[in-house]
Amino acid sequence: MSPKFKEQNGFIFKIYSNEESRIHIHVVKAGNECKYWLEPGIELAENFGFYSKE
């Protein structure tokens, strides 16, 4: 099963069910990837290649 949740404007949103228990989402575009915590609030967890304005 693909972890791809949604694709919009070239951004791919992925959710992996077998990772950490804290809810989060990965965002991928053009070889860049970041991870956001979704609880208790939205917070950037990791960033590999995206500029802050993206």
mmCIF file of C-alpha atoms in Angstrom:
data_model
loop_
_atom_site.group_PDB
_atom_site.id
_atom_site.type_symbol
_atom_site.label_atom_id
_atom_site.label_comp_id
_atom_site.label_asym_id
_atom_site.label_seq_id
_atom_site.Cartn_x
_atom_site.Cartn_y
_atom_site.Cartn_z
ATOM 1 C CA MET A 1 0.000 0.000 0.000
ATOM 2 C CA SER A 2 1.314 3.427 -0.942
ATOM 3 C CA PRO A 3 1.731 5.981 1.850
ATOM 4 C CA LYS A 4 0.652 8.751 -0.578
ATOM 5 C CA PHE A 5 -2.271 10.584 0.962
ATOM 6 C CA LYS A 6 -2.721 13.527 -1.417
ATOM 7 C CA GLU A 7 -0.985 15.391 -4.246
ATOM 8 C CA GLN A 8 -1.489 19.100 -4.862
ATOM 9 C CA ASN A 9 0.564 21.648 -6.857
ATOM 10 C CA GLY A 10 3.467 19.205 -7.092
ATOM 11 C CA PHE A 11 3.533 18.551 -3.339
ATOM 12 C CA ILE A 12 3.006 14.939 -2.267
ATOM 13 C CA PHE A 13 1.624 14.325 1.206
ATOM 14 C CA LYS A 14 2.460 10.947 2.769
ATOM 15 C CA ILE A 15 1.356 9.152 5.916
ATOM 16 C CA TYR A 16 3.167 6.042 7.146
ATOM 17 C CA SER A 17 1.130 3.882 9.502
ATOM 18 C CA ASN A 18 4.085 1.931 10.894
ATOM 19 C CA GLU A 19 6.118 4.901 12.156
ATOM 20 C CA GLU A 20 5.990 6.734 15.471
ATOM 21 C CA SER A 21 2.813 6.928 17.514
ATOM 22 C CA ARG A 22 2.719 10.758 17.409
ATOM 23 C CA ILE A 23 0.568 11.837 14.440
ATOM 24 C CA HIS A 24 2.572 13.455 11.637
ATOM 25 C CA ILE A 25 2.711 13.889 7.856
ATOM 26 C CA HIS A 26 5.570 13.978 5.339
ATOM 27 C CA VAL A 27 5.586 16.496 2.477
ATOM 28 C CA VAL A 28 7.712 15.805 -0.621
ATOM 29 C CA LYS A 29 8.441 17.907 -3.713
ATOM 30 C CA ALA A 30 11.324 17.836 -6.221
ATOM 31 C CA GLY A 31 13.601 15.764 -3.995
ATOM 32 C CA ASN A 32 12.925 17.885 -0.887
ATOM 33 C CA GLU A 33 11.125 16.465 2.130
ATOM 34 C CA CYS A 34 9.841 17.720 5.446
ATOM 35 C CA LYS A 35 7.875 16.271 8.325
ATOM 36 C CA TYR A 36 5.204 18.027 10.385
ATOM 37 C CA TRP A 37 3.819 16.997 13.759
ATOM 38 C CA LEU A 38 0.032 17.315 13.718
ATOM 39 C CA GLU A 39 -0.501 16.995 17.462
ATOM 40 C CA PRO A 40 -0.769 18.618 19.910
ATOM 41 C CA GLY A 41 -0.390 21.422 17.312
ATOM 42 C CA ILE A 42 1.114 21.741 13.840
ATOM 43 C CA GLU A 43 4.902 22.019 14.146
ATOM 44 C CA LEU A 44 7.810 21.459 11.759
ATOM 45 C CA ALA A 45 9.716 18.370 12.931
ATOM 46 C CA GLU A 46 12.347 18.012 10.151
ATOM 47 C CA ASN A 47 13.236 19.803 6.922
ATOM 48 C CA PHE A 48 15.492 18.471 4.182
ATOM 49 C CA GLY A 49 15.812 20.979 1.328
ATOM 50 C CA PHE A 50 12.742 23.248 1.503
ATOM 51 C CA TYR A 51 13.161 27.003 1.875
ATOM 52 C CA SER A 52 11.252 28.498 4.822
ATOM 53 C CA LYS A 53 8.767 30.278 2.491
ATOM 54 C CA GLU A 54 7.783 26.961 0.892
#
